[in-house]
Amino acid sequence: MPEISHLLAFALVAFGMVLTPGPNMIYLISRSISQGTSAGLISLIGVALGFVFYMLCAALGITAFVVAVPYAYDTLRLAGAAYLLWLAWQALRPGGRSPFQVRDLPKDDARKLITMGFLTNLFNPKIAVMYLSLLPQFVDPTRGDVLSQSLVLGSTQIVISVAVNAVIAMFAGRIAQFLAQRPTWQRVQRWLMGTVLAALAVRIATESRR
């Protein structure tokens, strides 16, 4: 068990990071608005599974391979950037719509929602880097089993991230109702979000490996 002070400090850092916009937040909001709050919450299950995957990788030392091997990291990073560019194109293309805009979509079943949530988190390169560079700083080998401490810290991050993202997903549903009654806001939001998505994709694709 890590020290209480270390656990609280890590929880504070995790809380600050989950509030920073990224691919997970964008996907959950877009899914909640396009298909409803329940779909966003189901998608969150997949995102949570992605966190569990990375937590186990970090605890077992596998994530070190992703960061140590340039090609493995670059593949993950570029795949994430390509996914964001695809979302940006969907928003900016002629006749396109923002992922935050209410629309009539074929409803995906729970399995696909969970899978997409998992893949969105899996292709988020910052998650692998976060677990390798941040989590070990709060592990103290003198306090016992390192694996157990890593699992406790990782579980803390997952609980915080899932709780915050659940609130975001539920709030996104109310945004959908607001936008549905205001077409001008829909157009402005579509171009704004498309630009943000494209900028985020370029940033991920061009930043150096850490």
PDB file of C-alpha atoms in Angstrom:
ATOM      1  CA  MET A   1       0.000   0.000   0.000  1.00  0.00           C
ATOM      2  CA  PRO A   2       1.503   3.381  -0.989  1.00  0.00           C
ATOM      3  CA  GLU A   3       1.819   6.144   1.561  1.00  0.00           C
ATOM      4  CA  ILE A   4      -1.367   8.128   2.074  1.00  0.00           C
ATOM      5  CA  SER A   5       0.438  11.332   1.091  1.00  0.00           C
ATOM      6  CA  HIS A   6       1.618   9.718  -2.153  1.00  0.00           C
ATOM      7  CA  LEU A   7      -1.844   8.360  -2.854  1.00  0.00           C
ATOM      8  CA  LEU A   8      -3.500  11.744  -2.302  1.00  0.00           C
ATOM      9  CA  ALA A   9      -0.908  13.520  -4.431  1.00  0.00           C
ATOM     10  CA  PHE A  10      -1.368  11.028  -7.251  1.00  0.00           C
ATOM     11  CA  ALA A  11      -5.157  11.377  -6.995  1.00  0.00           C
ATOM     12  CA  LEU A  12      -4.826  15.151  -7.336  1.00  0.00           C
ATOM     13  CA  VAL A  13      -2.627  14.797 -10.409  1.00  0.00           C
ATOM     14  CA  ALA A  14      -5.037  12.267 -11.940  1.00  0.00           C
ATOM     15  CA  PHE A  15      -7.955  14.631 -11.334  1.00  0.00           C
ATOM     16  CA  GLY A  16      -6.155  17.484 -13.069  1.00  0.00           C
ATOM     17  CA  MET A  17      -5.275  15.317 -16.059  1.00  0.00           C
ATOM     18  CA  VAL A  18      -8.789  13.998 -16.616  1.00  0.00           C
ATOM     19  CA  LEU A  19     -10.082  17.576 -16.800  1.00  0.00           C
ATOM     20  CA  THR A  20      -7.708  18.272 -19.703  1.00  0.00           C
ATOM     21  CA  PRO A  21      -9.550  17.811 -23.032  1.00  0.00           C
ATOM     22  CA  GLY A  22      -8.358  14.887 -25.116  1.00  0.00           C
ATOM     23  CA  PRO A  23      -9.528  12.049 -27.385  1.00  0.00           C
ATOM     24  CA  ASN A  24     -11.399  10.248 -24.598  1.00  0.00           C
ATOM     25  CA  MET A  25     -13.385  13.319 -23.607  1.00  0.00           C
ATOM     26  CA  ILE A  26     -14.147  14.174 -27.237  1.00  0.00           C
ATOM     27  CA  TYR A  27     -15.394  10.673 -28.001  1.00  0.00           C
ATOM     28  CA  LEU A  28     -17.584  10.406 -24.904  1.00  0.00           C
ATOM     29  CA  ILE A  29     -19.186  13.799 -25.480  1.00  0.00           C
ATOM     30  CA  SER A  30     -19.818  13.112 -29.169  1.00  0.00           C
ATOM     31  CA  ARG A  31     -21.326   9.708 -28.430  1.00  0.00           C
ATOM     32  CA  SER A  32     -23.521  11.033 -25.626  1.00  0.00           C
ATOM     33  CA  ILE A  33     -24.887  13.791 -27.826  1.00  0.00           C
ATOM     34  CA  SER A  34     -25.355  11.727 -30.981  1.00  0.00           C
ATOM     35  CA  GLN A  35     -26.917   8.693 -29.333  1.00  0.00           C
ATOM     36  CA  GLY A  36     -27.872   9.691 -25.805  1.00  0.00           C
ATOM     37  CA  THR A  37     -26.422   9.731 -22.329  1.00  0.00           C
ATOM     38  CA  SER A  38     -26.793   5.992 -21.854  1.00  0.00           C
ATOM     39  CA  ALA A  39     -24.660   5.340 -24.957  1.00  0.00           C
ATOM     40  CA  GLY A  40     -22.002   7.673 -23.621  1.00  0.00           C
ATOM     41  CA  LEU A  41     -21.973   5.859 -20.296  1.00  0.00           C
ATOM     42  CA  ILE A  42     -21.766   2.476 -22.023  1.00  0.00           C
ATOM     43  CA  SER A  43     -18.875   3.796 -24.121  1.00  0.00           C
ATOM     44  CA  LEU A  44     -17.226   4.847 -20.876  1.00  0.00           C
ATOM     45  CA  ILE A  45     -17.009   1.160 -19.962  1.00  0.00           C
ATOM     46  CA  GLY A  46     -14.714   0.659 -22.946  1.00  0.00           C
ATOM     47  CA  VAL A  47     -12.636   3.687 -21.975  1.00  0.00           C
ATOM     48  CA  ALA A  48     -12.317   2.272 -18.458  1.00  0.00           C
ATOM     49  CA  LEU A  49     -11.166  -1.074 -19.886  1.00  0.00           C
ATOM     50  CA  GLY A  50      -8.494   0.828 -21.794  1.00  0.00           C
ATOM     51  CA  PHE A  51      -7.286   2.319 -18.524  1.00  0.00           C
ATOM     52  CA  VAL A  52      -7.228  -1.146 -16.955  1.00  0.00           C
ATOM     53  CA  PHE A  53      -5.168  -2.439 -19.881  1.00  0.00           C
ATOM     54  CA  TYR A  54      -2.580   0.318 -19.528  1.00  0.00           C
ATOM     55  CA  MET A  55      -2.535  -0.030 -15.745  1.00  0.00           C
ATOM     56  CA  LEU A  56      -1.712  -3.721 -16.017  1.00  0.00           C
ATOM     57  CA  CYS A  57       0.906  -3.022 -18.678  1.00  0.00           C
ATOM     58  CA  ALA A  58       2.555  -0.404 -16.487  1.00  0.00           C
ATOM     59  CA  ALA A  59       2.425  -2.607 -13.414  1.00  0.00           C
ATOM     60  CA  LEU A  60       4.027  -5.501 -15.283  1.00  0.00           C
ATOM     61  CA  GLY A  61       6.601  -3.337 -17.053  1.00  0.00           C
ATOM     62  CA  ILE A  62       5.256  -3.860 -20.572  1.00  0.00           C
ATOM     63  CA  THR A  63       4.590  -0.177 -21.213  1.00  0.00           C
ATOM     64  CA  ALA A  64       8.358   0.385 -21.077  1.00  0.00           C
ATOM     65  CA  PHE A  65       8.568  -1.443 -24.390  1.00  0.00           C
ATOM     66  CA  VAL A  66       6.170   0.994 -26.063  1.00  0.00           C
ATOM     67  CA  VAL A  67       8.212   3.994 -24.988  1.00  0.00           C
ATOM     68  CA  ALA A  68      11.606   2.360 -25.570  1.00  0.00           C
ATOM     69  CA  VAL A  69      10.866   1.222 -29.129  1.00  0.00           C
ATOM     70  CA  PRO A  70      10.339   4.255 -31.403  1.00  0.00           C
ATOM     71  CA  TYR A  71       8.316   2.393 -34.023  1.00  0.00           C
ATOM     72  CA  ALA A  72       5.848   1.047 -31.470  1.00  0.00           C
ATOM     73  CA  TYR A  73       5.250   4.486 -29.982  1.00  0.00           C
ATOM     74  CA  ASP A  74       5.035   6.204 -33.371  1.00  0.00           C
ATOM     75  CA  THR A  75       2.514   3.683 -34.657  1.00  0.00           C
ATOM     76  CA  LEU A  76       0.283   4.313 -31.649  1.00  0.00           C
ATOM     77  CA  ARG A  77       0.719   8.072 -31.898  1.00  0.00           C
ATOM     78  CA  LEU A  78       0.010   8.302 -35.633  1.00  0.00           C
ATOM     79  CA  ALA A  79      -3.011   6.010 -35.380  1.00  0.00           C
ATOM     80  CA  GLY A  80      -4.491   8.318 -32.758  1.00  0.00           C
ATOM     81  CA  ALA A  81      -3.789  11.378 -34.916  1.00  0.00           C
ATOM     82  CA  ALA A  82      -5.409   9.726 -37.943  1.00  0.00           C
ATOM     83  CA  TYR A  83      -8.530   8.964 -35.916  1.00  0.00           C
ATOM     84  CA  LEU A  84      -8.830  12.603 -34.825  1.00  0.00           C
ATOM     85  CA  LEU A  85      -8.349  13.797 -38.394  1.00  0.00           C
ATOM     86  CA  TRP A  86     -11.169  11.522 -39.492  1.00  0.00           C
ATOM     87  CA  LEU A  87     -13.439  13.078 -36.855  1.00  0.00           C
ATOM     88  CA  ALA A  88     -12.376  16.551 -38.001  1.00  0.00           C
ATOM     89  CA  TRP A  89     -13.211  15.703 -41.617  1.00  0.00           C
ATOM     90  CA  GLN A  90     -16.641  14.460 -40.579  1.00  0.00           C
ATOM     91  CA  ALA A  91     -17.272  17.868 -39.020  1.00  0.00           C
ATOM     92  CA  LEU A  92     -15.783  20.062 -41.776  1.00  0.00           C
ATOM     93  CA  ARG A  93     -16.663  18.215 -44.995  1.00  0.00           C
ATOM     94  CA  PRO A  94     -19.442  19.693 -47.165  1.00  0.00           C
ATOM     95  CA  GLY A  95     -22.714  18.711 -45.570  1.00  0.00           C
ATOM     96  CA  GLY A  96     -20.817  17.343 -42.608  1.00  0.00           C
ATOM     97  CA  ARG A  97     -21.924  17.579 -39.023  1.00  0.00           C
ATOM     98  CA  SER A  98     -20.112  18.022 -35.766  1.00  0.00           C
ATOM     99  CA  PRO A  99     -19.790  14.958 -33.544  1.00  0.00           C
ATOM    100  CA  PHE A 100     -21.383  17.160 -30.882  1.00  0.00           C
ATOM    101  CA  GLN A 101     -24.457  17.803 -33.004  1.00  0.00           C
ATOM    102  CA  VAL A 102     -27.692  15.876 -32.545  1.00  0.00           C
ATOM    103  CA  ARG A 103     -28.358  13.602 -35.506  1.00  0.00           C
ATOM    104  CA  ASP A 104     -30.348  10.529 -36.459  1.00  0.00           C
ATOM    105  CA  LEU A 105     -27.782   7.722 -36.384  1.00  0.00           C
ATOM    106  CA  PRO A 106     -28.226   3.989 -36.466  1.00  0.00           C
ATOM    107  CA  LYS A 107     -27.812   3.119 -32.822  1.00  0.00           C
ATOM    108  CA  ASP A 108     -24.741   1.019 -32.134  1.00  0.00           C
ATOM    109  CA  ASP A 109     -25.190  -1.900 -29.798  1.00  0.00           C
ATOM    110  CA  ALA A 110     -23.451  -2.091 -26.434  1.00  0.00           C
ATOM    111  CA  ARG A 111     -20.651  -4.297 -27.734  1.00  0.00           C
ATOM    112  CA  LYS A 112     -19.664  -1.803 -30.437  1.00  0.00           C
ATOM    113  CA  LEU A 113     -19.929   1.152 -28.054  1.00  0.00           C
ATOM    114  CA  ILE A 114     -17.616  -0.552 -25.573  1.00  0.00           C
ATOM    115  CA  THR A 115     -15.202  -1.564 -28.332  1.00  0.00           C
ATOM    116  CA  MET A 116     -15.013   1.962 -29.731  1.00  0.00           C
ATOM    117  CA  GLY A 117     -14.489   3.399 -26.265  1.00  0.00           C
ATOM    118  CA  PHE A 118     -11.691   0.914 -25.644  1.00  0.00           C
ATOM    119  CA  LEU A 119      -9.979   1.651 -28.973  1.00  0.00           C
ATOM    120  CA  THR A 120     -10.255   5.403 -28.459  1.00  0.00           C
ATOM    121  CA  ASN A 121      -8.384   5.054 -25.174  1.00  0.00           C
ATOM    122  CA  LEU A 122      -5.963   2.471 -26.555  1.00  0.00           C
ATOM    123  CA  PHE A 123      -4.894   4.823 -29.365  1.00  0.00           C
ATOM    124  CA  ASN A 124      -4.355   7.711 -26.970  1.00  0.00           C
ATOM    125  CA  PRO A 125      -0.525   7.844 -26.788  1.00  0.00           C
ATOM    126  CA  LYS A 126      -0.482  10.100 -23.741  1.00  0.00           C
ATOM    127  CA  ILE A 127      -2.003   7.340 -21.614  1.00  0.00           C
ATOM    128  CA  ALA A 128       0.944   4.994 -22.144  1.00  0.00           C
ATOM    129  CA  VAL A 129       3.405   7.792 -21.461  1.00  0.00           C
ATOM    130  CA  MET A 130       1.477   8.883 -18.373  1.00  0.00           C
ATOM    131  CA  TYR A 131       1.508   5.444 -16.817  1.00  0.00           C
ATOM    132  CA  LEU A 132       5.219   4.941 -17.463  1.00  0.00           C
ATOM    133  CA  SER A 133       6.538   8.358 -16.443  1.00  0.00           C
ATOM    134  CA  LEU A 134       4.043   9.463 -13.790  1.00  0.00           C
ATOM    135  CA  LEU A 135       2.852   6.434 -11.845  1.00  0.00           C
ATOM    136  CA  PRO A 136       6.320   5.089 -10.908  1.00  0.00           C
ATOM    137  CA  GLN A 137       7.157   8.387  -9.198  1.00  0.00           C
ATOM    138  CA  PHE A 138       4.587   7.572  -6.506  1.00  0.00           C
ATOM    139  CA  VAL A 139       5.779   4.008  -5.895  1.00  0.00           C
ATOM    140  CA  ASP A 140       8.063   3.483  -2.894  1.00  0.00           C
ATOM    141  CA  PRO A 141       9.892   0.103  -2.993  1.00  0.00           C
ATOM    142  CA  THR A 142      10.634   0.373   0.736  1.00  0.00           C
ATOM    143  CA  ARG A 143       6.914   0.112   1.532  1.00  0.00           C
ATOM    144  CA  GLY A 144       6.414  -3.368   0.148  1.00  0.00           C
ATOM    145  CA  ASP A 145       5.372  -5.007  -3.087  1.00  0.00           C
ATOM    146  CA  VAL A 146       5.815  -2.655  -6.047  1.00  0.00           C
ATOM    147  CA  LEU A 147       3.153  -4.463  -8.094  1.00  0.00           C
ATOM    148  CA  SER A 148       0.534  -3.967  -5.380  1.00  0.00           C
ATOM    149  CA  GLN A 149       1.368  -0.289  -5.031  1.00  0.00           C
ATOM    150  CA  SER A 150       1.135   0.168  -8.820  1.00  0.00           C
ATOM    151  CA  LEU A 151      -2.265  -1.502  -8.909  1.00  0.00           C
ATOM    152  CA  VAL A 152      -3.567   0.679  -6.056  1.00  0.00           C
ATOM    153  CA  LEU A 153      -2.359   3.868  -7.747  1.00  0.00           C
ATOM    154  CA  GLY A 154      -3.678   2.770 -11.133  1.00  0.00           C
ATOM    155  CA  SER A 155      -7.053   1.855  -9.655  1.00  0.00           C
ATOM    156  CA  THR A 156      -7.226   5.298  -8.040  1.00  0.00           C
ATOM    157  CA  GLN A 157      -6.656   6.946 -11.406  1.00  0.00           C
ATOM    158  CA  ILE A 158      -9.315   4.779 -13.029  1.00  0.00           C
ATOM    159  CA  VAL A 159     -11.929   5.550 -10.372  1.00  0.00           C
ATOM    160  CA  ILE A 160     -11.295   9.297 -10.669  1.00  0.00           C
ATOM    161  CA  SER A 161     -11.305   9.269 -14.476  1.00  0.00           C
ATOM    162  CA  VAL A 162     -14.473   7.188 -14.720  1.00  0.00           C
ATOM    163  CA  ALA A 163     -16.306   9.394 -12.208  1.00  0.00           C
ATOM    164  CA  VAL A 164     -15.353  12.648 -13.942  1.00  0.00           C
ATOM    165  CA  ASN A 165     -16.052  11.306 -17.431  1.00  0.00           C
ATOM    166  CA  ALA A 166     -19.441   9.987 -16.301  1.00  0.00           C
ATOM    167  CA  VAL A 167     -20.412  13.500 -15.223  1.00  0.00           C
ATOM    168  CA  ILE A 168     -19.154  14.859 -18.552  1.00  0.00           C
ATOM    169  CA  ALA A 169     -21.170  12.280 -20.503  1.00  0.00           C
ATOM    170  CA  MET A 170     -24.346  13.134 -18.607  1.00  0.00           C
ATOM    171  CA  PHE A 171     -23.803  16.870 -19.082  1.00  0.00           C
ATOM    172  CA  ALA A 172     -23.242  16.359 -22.823  1.00  0.00           C
ATOM    173  CA  GLY A 173     -26.813  15.170 -23.233  1.00  0.00           C
ATOM    174  CA  ARG A 174     -28.089  18.551 -22.078  1.00  0.00           C
ATOM    175  CA  ILE A 175     -25.797  20.281 -24.567  1.00  0.00           C
ATOM    176  CA  ALA A 176     -27.504  18.279 -27.308  1.00  0.00           C
ATOM    177  CA  GLN A 177     -30.905  19.674 -26.364  1.00  0.00           C
ATOM    178  CA  PHE A 178     -29.509  23.209 -26.338  1.00  0.00           C
ATOM    179  CA  LEU A 179     -27.940  22.870 -29.808  1.00  0.00           C
ATOM    180  CA  ALA A 180     -31.019  21.218 -31.335  1.00  0.00           C
ATOM    181  CA  GLN A 181     -33.010  24.431 -30.898  1.00  0.00           C
ATOM    182  CA  ARG A 182     -30.277  26.770 -32.193  1.00  0.00           C
ATOM    183  CA  PRO A 183     -29.113  26.027 -35.812  1.00  0.00           C
ATOM    184  CA  THR A 184     -26.640  28.929 -35.820  1.00  0.00           C
ATOM    185  CA  TRP A 185     -24.900  27.544 -32.771  1.00  0.00           C
ATOM    186  CA  GLN A 186     -24.724  24.183 -34.533  1.00  0.00           C
ATOM    187  CA  ARG A 187     -22.852  25.673 -37.504  1.00  0.00           C
ATOM    188  CA  VAL A 188     -20.465  27.668 -35.338  1.00  0.00           C
ATOM    189  CA  GLN A 189     -19.827  24.691 -33.102  1.00  0.00           C
ATOM    190  CA  ARG A 190     -19.257  22.383 -36.094  1.00  0.00           C
ATOM    191  CA  TRP A 191     -16.487  24.547 -37.515  1.00  0.00           C
ATOM    192  CA  LEU A 192     -14.988  25.263 -34.127  1.00  0.00           C
ATOM    193  CA  MET A 193     -14.866  21.609 -33.136  1.00  0.00           C
ATOM    194  CA  GLY A 194     -13.532  20.520 -36.521  1.00  0.00           C
ATOM    195  CA  THR A 195     -10.702  23.029 -36.187  1.00  0.00           C
ATOM    196  CA  VAL A 196      -9.921  21.902 -32.639  1.00  0.00           C
ATOM    197  CA  LEU A 197      -9.895  18.238 -33.669  1.00  0.00           C
ATOM    198  CA  ALA A 198      -7.571  18.928 -36.596  1.00  0.00           C
ATOM    199  CA  ALA A 199      -5.230  20.999 -34.433  1.00  0.00           C
ATOM    200  CA  LEU A 200      -5.136  18.276 -31.795  1.00  0.00           C
ATOM    201  CA  ALA A 201      -4.374  15.660 -34.455  1.00  0.00           C
ATOM    202  CA  VAL A 202      -1.504  17.746 -35.864  1.00  0.00           C
ATOM    203  CA  ARG A 203      -0.117  18.290 -32.364  1.00  0.00           C
ATOM    204  CA  ILE A 204      -0.152  14.571 -31.588  1.00  0.00           C
ATOM    205  CA  ALA A 205       1.361  13.668 -34.959  1.00  0.00           C
ATOM    206  CA  THR A 206       4.215  16.181 -34.763  1.00  0.00           C
ATOM    207  CA  GLU A 207       5.233  16.102 -31.104  1.00  0.00           C
ATOM    208  CA  SER A 208       8.439  14.328 -30.265  1.00  0.00           C
ATOM    209  CA  ARG A 209       8.615  11.046 -28.427  1.00  0.00           C
ATOM    210  CA  ARG A 210       9.329  11.565 -24.720  1.00  0.00           C
TER     211      ARG A 210
END
